[in-house]
mmCIF file of C-alpha atoms in Angstrom:
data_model
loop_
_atom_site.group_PDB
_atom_site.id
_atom_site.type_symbol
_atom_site.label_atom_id
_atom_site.label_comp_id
_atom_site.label_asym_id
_atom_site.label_seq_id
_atom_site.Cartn_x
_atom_site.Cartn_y
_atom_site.Cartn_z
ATOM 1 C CA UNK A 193 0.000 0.000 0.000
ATOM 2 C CA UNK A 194 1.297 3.439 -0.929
ATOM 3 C CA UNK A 195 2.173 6.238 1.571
ATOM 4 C CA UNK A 196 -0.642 8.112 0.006
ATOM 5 C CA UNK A 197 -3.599 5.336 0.168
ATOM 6 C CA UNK A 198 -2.324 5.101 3.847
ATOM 7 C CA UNK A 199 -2.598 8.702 4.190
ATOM 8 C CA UNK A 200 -6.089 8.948 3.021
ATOM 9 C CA UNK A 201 -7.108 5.893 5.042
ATOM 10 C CA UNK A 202 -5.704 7.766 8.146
ATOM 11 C CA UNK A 203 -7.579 10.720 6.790
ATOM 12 C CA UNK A 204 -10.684 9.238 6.484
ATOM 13 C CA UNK A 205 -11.145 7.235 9.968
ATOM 14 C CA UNK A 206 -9.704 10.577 11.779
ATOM 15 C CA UNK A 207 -12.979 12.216 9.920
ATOM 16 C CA UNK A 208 -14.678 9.163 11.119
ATOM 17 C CA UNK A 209 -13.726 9.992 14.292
ATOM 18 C CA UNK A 210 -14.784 13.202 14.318
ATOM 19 C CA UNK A 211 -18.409 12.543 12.653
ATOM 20 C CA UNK A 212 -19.311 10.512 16.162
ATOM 21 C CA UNK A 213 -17.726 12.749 18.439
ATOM 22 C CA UNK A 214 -19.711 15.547 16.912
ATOM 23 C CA UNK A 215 -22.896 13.275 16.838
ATOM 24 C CA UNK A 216 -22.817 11.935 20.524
ATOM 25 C CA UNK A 217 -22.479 16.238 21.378
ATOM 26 C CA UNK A 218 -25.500 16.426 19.614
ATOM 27 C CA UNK A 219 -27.576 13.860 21.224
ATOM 28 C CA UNK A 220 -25.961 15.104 24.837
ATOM 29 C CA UNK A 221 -27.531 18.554 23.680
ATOM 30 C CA UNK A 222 -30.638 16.906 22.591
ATOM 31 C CA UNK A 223 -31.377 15.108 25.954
ATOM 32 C CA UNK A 224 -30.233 18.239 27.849
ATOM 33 C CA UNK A 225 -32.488 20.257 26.140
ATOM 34 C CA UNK A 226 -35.555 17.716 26.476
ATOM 35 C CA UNK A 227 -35.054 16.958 30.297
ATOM 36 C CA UNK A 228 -35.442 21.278 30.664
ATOM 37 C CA UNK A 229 -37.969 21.540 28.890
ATOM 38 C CA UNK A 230 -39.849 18.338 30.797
ATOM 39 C CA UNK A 231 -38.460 20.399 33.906
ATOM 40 C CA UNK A 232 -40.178 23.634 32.664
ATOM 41 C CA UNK A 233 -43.412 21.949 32.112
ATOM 42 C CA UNK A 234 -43.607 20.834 35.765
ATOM 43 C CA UNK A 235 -42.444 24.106 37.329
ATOM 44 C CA UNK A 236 -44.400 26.073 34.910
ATOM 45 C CA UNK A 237 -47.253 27.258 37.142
ATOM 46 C CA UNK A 238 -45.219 27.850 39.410
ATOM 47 C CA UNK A 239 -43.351 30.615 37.515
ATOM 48 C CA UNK A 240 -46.435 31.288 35.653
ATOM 49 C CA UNK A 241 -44.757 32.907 33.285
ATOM 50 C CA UNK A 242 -42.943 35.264 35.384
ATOM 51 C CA UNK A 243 -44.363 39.320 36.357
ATOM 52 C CA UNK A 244 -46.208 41.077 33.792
ATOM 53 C CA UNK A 245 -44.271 44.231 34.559
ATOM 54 C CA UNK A 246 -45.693 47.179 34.363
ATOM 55 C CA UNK A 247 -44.934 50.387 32.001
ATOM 56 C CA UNK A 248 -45.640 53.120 34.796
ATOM 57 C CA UNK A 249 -45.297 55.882 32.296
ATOM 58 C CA UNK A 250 -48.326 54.465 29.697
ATOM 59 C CA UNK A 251 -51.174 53.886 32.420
ATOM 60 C CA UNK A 252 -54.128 56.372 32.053
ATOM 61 C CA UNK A 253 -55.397 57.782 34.647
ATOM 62 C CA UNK A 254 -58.289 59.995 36.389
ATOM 63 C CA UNK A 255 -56.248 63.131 36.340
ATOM 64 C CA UNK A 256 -59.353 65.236 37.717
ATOM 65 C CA UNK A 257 -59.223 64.048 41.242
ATOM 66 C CA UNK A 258 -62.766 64.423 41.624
ATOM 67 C CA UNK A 259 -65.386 62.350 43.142
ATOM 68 C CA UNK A 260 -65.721 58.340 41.443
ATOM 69 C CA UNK A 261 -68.338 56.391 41.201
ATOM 70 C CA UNK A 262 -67.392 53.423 43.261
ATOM 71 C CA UNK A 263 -68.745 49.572 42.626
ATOM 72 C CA UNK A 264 -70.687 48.614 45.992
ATOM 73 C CA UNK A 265 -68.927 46.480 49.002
ATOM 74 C CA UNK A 266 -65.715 47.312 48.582
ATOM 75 C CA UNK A 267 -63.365 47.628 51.382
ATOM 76 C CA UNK A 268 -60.002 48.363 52.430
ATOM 77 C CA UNK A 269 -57.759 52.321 51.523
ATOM 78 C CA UNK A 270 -59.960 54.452 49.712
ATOM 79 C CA UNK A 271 -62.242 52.004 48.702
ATOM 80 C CA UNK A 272 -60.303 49.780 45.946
ATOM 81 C CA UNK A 273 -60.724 46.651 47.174
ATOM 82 C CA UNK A 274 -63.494 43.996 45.550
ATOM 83 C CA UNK A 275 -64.014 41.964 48.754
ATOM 84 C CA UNK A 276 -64.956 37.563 48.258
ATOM 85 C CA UNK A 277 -65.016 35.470 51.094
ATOM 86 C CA UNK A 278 -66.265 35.829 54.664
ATOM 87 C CA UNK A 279 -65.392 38.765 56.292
ATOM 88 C CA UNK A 280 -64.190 37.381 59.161
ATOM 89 C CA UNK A 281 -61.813 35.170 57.550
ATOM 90 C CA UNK A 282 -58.474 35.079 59.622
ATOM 91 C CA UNK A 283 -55.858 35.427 56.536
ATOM 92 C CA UNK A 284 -56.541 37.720 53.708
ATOM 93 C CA UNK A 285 -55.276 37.463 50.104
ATOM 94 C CA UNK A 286 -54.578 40.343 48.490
ATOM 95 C CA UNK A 287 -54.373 40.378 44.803
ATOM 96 C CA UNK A 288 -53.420 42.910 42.580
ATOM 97 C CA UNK A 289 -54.581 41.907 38.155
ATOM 98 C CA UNK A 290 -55.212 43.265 35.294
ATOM 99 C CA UNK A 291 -57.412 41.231 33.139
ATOM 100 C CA UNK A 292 -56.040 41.096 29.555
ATOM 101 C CA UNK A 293 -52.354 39.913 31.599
ATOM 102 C CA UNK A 294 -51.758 36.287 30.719
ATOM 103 C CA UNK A 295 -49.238 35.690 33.624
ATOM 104 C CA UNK A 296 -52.583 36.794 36.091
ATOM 105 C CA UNK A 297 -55.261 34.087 33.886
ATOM 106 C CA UNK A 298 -52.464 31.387 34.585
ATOM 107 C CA UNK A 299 -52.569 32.300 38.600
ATOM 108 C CA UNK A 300 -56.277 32.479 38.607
ATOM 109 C CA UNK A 301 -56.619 29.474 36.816
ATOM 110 C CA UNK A 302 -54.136 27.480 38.103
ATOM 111 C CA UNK A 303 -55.249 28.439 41.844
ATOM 112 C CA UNK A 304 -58.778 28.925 41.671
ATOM 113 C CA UNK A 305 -60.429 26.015 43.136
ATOM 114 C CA UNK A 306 -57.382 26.024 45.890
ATOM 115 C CA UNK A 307 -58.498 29.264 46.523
ATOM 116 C CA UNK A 308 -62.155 28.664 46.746
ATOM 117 C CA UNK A 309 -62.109 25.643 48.621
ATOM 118 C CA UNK A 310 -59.942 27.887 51.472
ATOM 119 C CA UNK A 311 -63.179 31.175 50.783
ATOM 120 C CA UNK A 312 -65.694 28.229 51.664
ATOM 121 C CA UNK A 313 -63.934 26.884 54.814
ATOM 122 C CA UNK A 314 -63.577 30.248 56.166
ATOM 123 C CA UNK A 315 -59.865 29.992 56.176
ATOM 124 C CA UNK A 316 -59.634 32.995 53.761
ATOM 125 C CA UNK A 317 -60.453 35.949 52.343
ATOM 126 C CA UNK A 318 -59.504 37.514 49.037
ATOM 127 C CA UNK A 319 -59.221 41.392 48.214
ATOM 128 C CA UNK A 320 -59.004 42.288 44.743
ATOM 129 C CA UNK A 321 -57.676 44.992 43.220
ATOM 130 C CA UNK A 322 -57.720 45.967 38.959
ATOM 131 C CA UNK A 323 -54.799 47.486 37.431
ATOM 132 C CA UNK A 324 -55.092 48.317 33.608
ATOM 133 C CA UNK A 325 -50.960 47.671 32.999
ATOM 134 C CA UNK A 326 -51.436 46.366 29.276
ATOM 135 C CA UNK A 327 -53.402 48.723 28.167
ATOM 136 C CA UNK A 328 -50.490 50.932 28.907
ATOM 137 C CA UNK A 329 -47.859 48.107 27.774
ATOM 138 C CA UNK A 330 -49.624 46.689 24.844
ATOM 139 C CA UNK A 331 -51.987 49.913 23.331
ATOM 140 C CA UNK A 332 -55.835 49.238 23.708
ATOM 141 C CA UNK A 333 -58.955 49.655 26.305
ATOM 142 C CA UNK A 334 -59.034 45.687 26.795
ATOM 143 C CA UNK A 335 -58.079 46.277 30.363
ATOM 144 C CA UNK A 336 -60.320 49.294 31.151
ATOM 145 C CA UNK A 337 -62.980 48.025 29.622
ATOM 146 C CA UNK A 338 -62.921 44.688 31.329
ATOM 147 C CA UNK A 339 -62.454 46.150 34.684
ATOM 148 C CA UNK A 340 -65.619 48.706 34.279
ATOM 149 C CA UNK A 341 -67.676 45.733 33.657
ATOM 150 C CA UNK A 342 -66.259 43.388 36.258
ATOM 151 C CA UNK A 343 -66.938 46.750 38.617
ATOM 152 C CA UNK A 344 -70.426 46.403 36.975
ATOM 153 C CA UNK A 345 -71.169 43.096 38.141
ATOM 154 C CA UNK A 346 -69.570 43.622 41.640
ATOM 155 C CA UNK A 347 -73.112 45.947 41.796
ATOM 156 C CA UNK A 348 -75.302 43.008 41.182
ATOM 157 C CA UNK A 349 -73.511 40.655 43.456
ATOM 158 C CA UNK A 350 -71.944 38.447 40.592
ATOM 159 C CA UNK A 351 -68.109 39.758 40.832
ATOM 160 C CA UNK A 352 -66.368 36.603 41.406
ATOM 161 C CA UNK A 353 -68.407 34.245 39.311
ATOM 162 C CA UNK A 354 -67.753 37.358 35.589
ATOM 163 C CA UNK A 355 -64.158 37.629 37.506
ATOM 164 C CA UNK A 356 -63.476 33.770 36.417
ATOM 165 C CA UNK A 357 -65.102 33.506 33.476
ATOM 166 C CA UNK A 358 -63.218 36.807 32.333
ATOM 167 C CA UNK A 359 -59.926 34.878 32.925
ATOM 168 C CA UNK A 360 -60.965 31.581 31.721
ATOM 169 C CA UNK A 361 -62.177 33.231 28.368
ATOM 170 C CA UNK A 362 -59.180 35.741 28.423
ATOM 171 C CA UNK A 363 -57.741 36.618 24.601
ATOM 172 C CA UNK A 364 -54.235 36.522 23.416
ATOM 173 C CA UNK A 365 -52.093 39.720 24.924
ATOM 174 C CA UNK A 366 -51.753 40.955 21.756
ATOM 175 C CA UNK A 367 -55.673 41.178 20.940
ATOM 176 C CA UNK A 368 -57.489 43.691 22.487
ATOM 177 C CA UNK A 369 -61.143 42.159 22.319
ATOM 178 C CA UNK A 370 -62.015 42.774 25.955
ATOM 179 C CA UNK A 371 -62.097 46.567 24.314
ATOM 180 C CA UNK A 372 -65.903 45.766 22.668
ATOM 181 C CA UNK A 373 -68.189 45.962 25.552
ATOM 182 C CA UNK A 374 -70.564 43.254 23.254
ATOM 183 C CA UNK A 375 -67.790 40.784 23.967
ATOM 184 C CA UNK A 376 -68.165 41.654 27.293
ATOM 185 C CA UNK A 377 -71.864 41.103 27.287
ATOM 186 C CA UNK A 378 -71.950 38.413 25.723
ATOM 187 C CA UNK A 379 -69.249 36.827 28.155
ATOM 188 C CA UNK A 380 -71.407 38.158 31.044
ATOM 189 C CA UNK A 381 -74.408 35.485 29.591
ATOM 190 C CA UNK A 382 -72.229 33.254 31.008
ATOM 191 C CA UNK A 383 -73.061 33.613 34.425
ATOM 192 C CA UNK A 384 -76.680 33.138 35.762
ATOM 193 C CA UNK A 385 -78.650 36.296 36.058
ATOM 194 C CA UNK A 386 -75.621 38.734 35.223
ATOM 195 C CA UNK A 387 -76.699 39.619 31.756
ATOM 196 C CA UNK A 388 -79.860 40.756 32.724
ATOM 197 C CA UNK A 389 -79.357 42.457 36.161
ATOM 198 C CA UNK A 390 -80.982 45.946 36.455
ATOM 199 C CA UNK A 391 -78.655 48.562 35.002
ATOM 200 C CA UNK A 392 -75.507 46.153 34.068
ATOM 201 C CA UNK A 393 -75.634 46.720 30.676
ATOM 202 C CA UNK A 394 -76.010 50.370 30.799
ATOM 203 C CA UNK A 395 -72.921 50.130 33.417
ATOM 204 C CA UNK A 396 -70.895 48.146 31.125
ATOM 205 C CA UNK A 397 -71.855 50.519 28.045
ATOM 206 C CA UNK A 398 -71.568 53.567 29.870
ATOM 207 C CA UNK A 399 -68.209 53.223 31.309
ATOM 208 C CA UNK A 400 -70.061 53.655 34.844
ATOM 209 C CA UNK A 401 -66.910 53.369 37.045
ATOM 210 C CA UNK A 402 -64.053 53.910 34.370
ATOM 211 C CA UNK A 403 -62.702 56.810 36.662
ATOM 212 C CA UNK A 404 -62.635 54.402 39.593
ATOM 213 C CA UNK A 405 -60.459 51.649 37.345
ATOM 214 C CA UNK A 406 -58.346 54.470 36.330
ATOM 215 C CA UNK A 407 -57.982 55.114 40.578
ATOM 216 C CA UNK A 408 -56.980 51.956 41.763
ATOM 217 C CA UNK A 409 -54.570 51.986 38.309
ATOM 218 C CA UNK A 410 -52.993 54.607 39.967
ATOM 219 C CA UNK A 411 -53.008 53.136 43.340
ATOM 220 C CA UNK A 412 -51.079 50.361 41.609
ATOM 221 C CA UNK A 413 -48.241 52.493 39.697
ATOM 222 C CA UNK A 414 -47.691 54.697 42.612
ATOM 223 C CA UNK A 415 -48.017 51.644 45.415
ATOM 224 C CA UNK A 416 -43.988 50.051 44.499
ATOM 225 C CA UNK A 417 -45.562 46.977 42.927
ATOM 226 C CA UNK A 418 -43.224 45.280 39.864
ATOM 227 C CA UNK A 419 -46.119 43.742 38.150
ATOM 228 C CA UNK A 420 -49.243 41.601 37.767
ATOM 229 C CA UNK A 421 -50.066 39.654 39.472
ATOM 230 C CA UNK A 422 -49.131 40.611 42.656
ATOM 231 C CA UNK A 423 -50.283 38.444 45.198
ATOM 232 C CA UNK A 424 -49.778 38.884 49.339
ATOM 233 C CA UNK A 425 -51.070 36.797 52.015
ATOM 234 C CA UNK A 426 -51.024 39.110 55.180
ATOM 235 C CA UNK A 427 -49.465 41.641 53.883
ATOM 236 C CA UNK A 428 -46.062 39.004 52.659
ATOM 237 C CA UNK A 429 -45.810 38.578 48.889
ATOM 238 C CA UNK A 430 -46.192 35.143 47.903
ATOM 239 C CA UNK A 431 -45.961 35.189 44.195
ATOM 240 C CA UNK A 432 -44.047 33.077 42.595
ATOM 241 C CA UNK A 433 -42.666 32.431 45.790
ATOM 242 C CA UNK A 434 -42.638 32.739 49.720
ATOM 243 C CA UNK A 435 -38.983 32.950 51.034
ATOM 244 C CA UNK A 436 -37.212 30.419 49.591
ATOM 245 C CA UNK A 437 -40.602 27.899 48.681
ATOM 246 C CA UNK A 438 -42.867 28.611 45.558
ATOM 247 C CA UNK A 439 -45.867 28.918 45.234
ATOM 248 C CA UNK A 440 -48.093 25.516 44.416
ATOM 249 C CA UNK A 441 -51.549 25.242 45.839
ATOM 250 C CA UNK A 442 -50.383 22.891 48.404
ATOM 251 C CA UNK A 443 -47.911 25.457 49.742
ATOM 252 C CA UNK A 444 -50.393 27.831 49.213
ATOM 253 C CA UNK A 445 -52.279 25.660 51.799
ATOM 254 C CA UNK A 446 -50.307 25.061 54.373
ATOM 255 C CA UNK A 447 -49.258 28.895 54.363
ATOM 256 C CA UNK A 448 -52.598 29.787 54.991
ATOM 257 C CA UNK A 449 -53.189 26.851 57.594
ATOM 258 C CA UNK A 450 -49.643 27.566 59.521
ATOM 259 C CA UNK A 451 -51.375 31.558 59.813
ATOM 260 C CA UNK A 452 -54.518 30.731 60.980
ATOM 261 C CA UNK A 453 -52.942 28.093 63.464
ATOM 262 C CA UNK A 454 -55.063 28.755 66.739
ATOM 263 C CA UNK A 455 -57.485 30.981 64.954
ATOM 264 C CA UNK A 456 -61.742 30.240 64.433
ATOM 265 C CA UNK A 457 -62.346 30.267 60.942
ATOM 266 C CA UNK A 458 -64.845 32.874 59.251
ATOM 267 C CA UNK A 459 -68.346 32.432 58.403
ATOM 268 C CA UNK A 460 -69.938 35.855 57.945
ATOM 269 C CA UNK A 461 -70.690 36.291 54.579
ATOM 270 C CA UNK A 462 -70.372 39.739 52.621
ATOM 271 C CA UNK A 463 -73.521 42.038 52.436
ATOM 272 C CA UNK A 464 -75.175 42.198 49.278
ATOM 273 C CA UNK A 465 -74.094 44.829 47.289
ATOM 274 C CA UNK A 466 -77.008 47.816 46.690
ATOM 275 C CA UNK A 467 -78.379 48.170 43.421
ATOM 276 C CA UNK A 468 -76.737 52.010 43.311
ATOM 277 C CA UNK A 469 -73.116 52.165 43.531
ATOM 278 C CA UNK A 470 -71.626 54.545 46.155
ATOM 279 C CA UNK A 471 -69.567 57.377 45.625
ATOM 280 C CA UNK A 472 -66.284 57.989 46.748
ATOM 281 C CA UNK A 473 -63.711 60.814 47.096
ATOM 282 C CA UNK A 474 -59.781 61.195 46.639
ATOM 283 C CA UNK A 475 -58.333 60.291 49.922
ATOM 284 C CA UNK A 476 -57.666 63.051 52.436
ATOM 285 C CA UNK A 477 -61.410 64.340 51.502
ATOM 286 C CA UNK A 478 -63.424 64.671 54.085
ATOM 287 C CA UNK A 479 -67.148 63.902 53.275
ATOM 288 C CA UNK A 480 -69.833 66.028 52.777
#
């Protein structure tokens, strides 16, 4: 055999050689890549997605400072809070949301029936607040709109049940659909009664309490939250994790059972709200 056969035999298997390294890095990639993303899919409601964070310069906002006209039964500073659950619940949940944010539909969805099944033992209560961050982020009245009408049905009792249907019937970020109040109406025939309740539609259409939305919007840009959804139980923030342990519904749980250890669980039920929404003022107002 020739120097030059042996040579291109040498050549070859050294290619060879290379050809199966480089393969066997590829499949090491390949099974790297497809154990993180089987990771991922188990820890993805727990990062949900990660913050929606919020453009603080593109928010609207009631820049009159006048007098709002408030949804009935709310509760907590200056009246932004949409109360569900008995009152005298010993832990209270306080989340802040904006409707059209998808990282907020993945919490409510993923946690909802945790979360109810804790309202109906008395364990706790939930305070919800409506922040309007995409509309700023993304362009659109999706968020505004959607609030105004969930405010609407707060008036004829039926906040929570619109609230879920809202998120479970949410749209992509990017389309602003919650902006037609028909969609809206026609989402609201999804929960008993709603649809027809005296004065919703006219709320809905009307833009009844768009100055309060655009007040507890500004509540949330001023108030040194990143983003949506913001989620505290007692006051700690617990979204997408508490200390060191993230947030699952069984942690979720046993956080709310370690806080009420010792404590009698709630049974008083909210009052119905009143068919006419109250009024409220700026804070630091005092009342006529």
């Amino acid at each position: 055999m020739s120097e030059k056969n042996r040579e291109e035999k040498r050549s070859a298997r050294e290619r060879l050689q290379q050809e199966r390294a480089a393969d066997r890095t590829r499949e090491k990639r390949r099974r790297t890549l497809v154990v993180s993303a089987a990771v991922v899919g188990v820890l993805g409601l727990v990062a949900v997605v990660g913050l929606v964070v919020a453009n603080v310069g593109k928010d609207k906002a009631d820049s009159a400072g006048g007098p709002v006209s408030a949804p009935s039964g709310l509760t907590g500073k200056d009246a932004l809070a949409i109360p569900v659950g008995a009152t005298d619940a010993p832990s209270t949940l306080t989340v802040w949301e904006d409707f059209r944010c998808p990282a907020c539909a993945q919490f409510e969805n993923g946690f909802r029936s945790t979360i109810q099944e804790l309202e109906k033992a008395g364990e706790l209560k939930v305070e919800y607040h409506l922040a309007t961050i995409i509309d700023g982020n993304m362009g659109g009245t999706g968020s505004l709109r959607a609030a105004n009408a969930a405010a609407c049905a707060q008036d004829a009792g039926q906040f929570a049940p619109y609230h879920d249907v809202l998120y479970q019937n949410q749209p992509a970020e990017t389309d602003d659909a919650f902006a037609k109040n028909s969609h809206l109406l026609d989402l609201a025939g999804k929960v008993d009664g709603l649809e027809s309740a005296p004065g919703f539609r006219e709320c809905v259409d009307g833009g009844k309490h768009d100055d309060w939305v655009n007040k507890s919007a500004e509540a949330f840009r001023t108030g040194g939250f990143s983003g949506t959804p913001t989620v505290l139980l007692n006051g700690e923030s617990v979204f997408p994790k508490k200390g060191n342990e993230n947030i699952t519904p069984d942690s979720l749980k046993k956080w709310v059972r370690e806080a009420n250890k010792g404590k009698k669980a709630g049974s008083t039920t909210p009052s119905a709200p009143s068919s006419i929404p109250v009024e409220s003022t700026p804070a630091g107002t005092p009342p006529a």
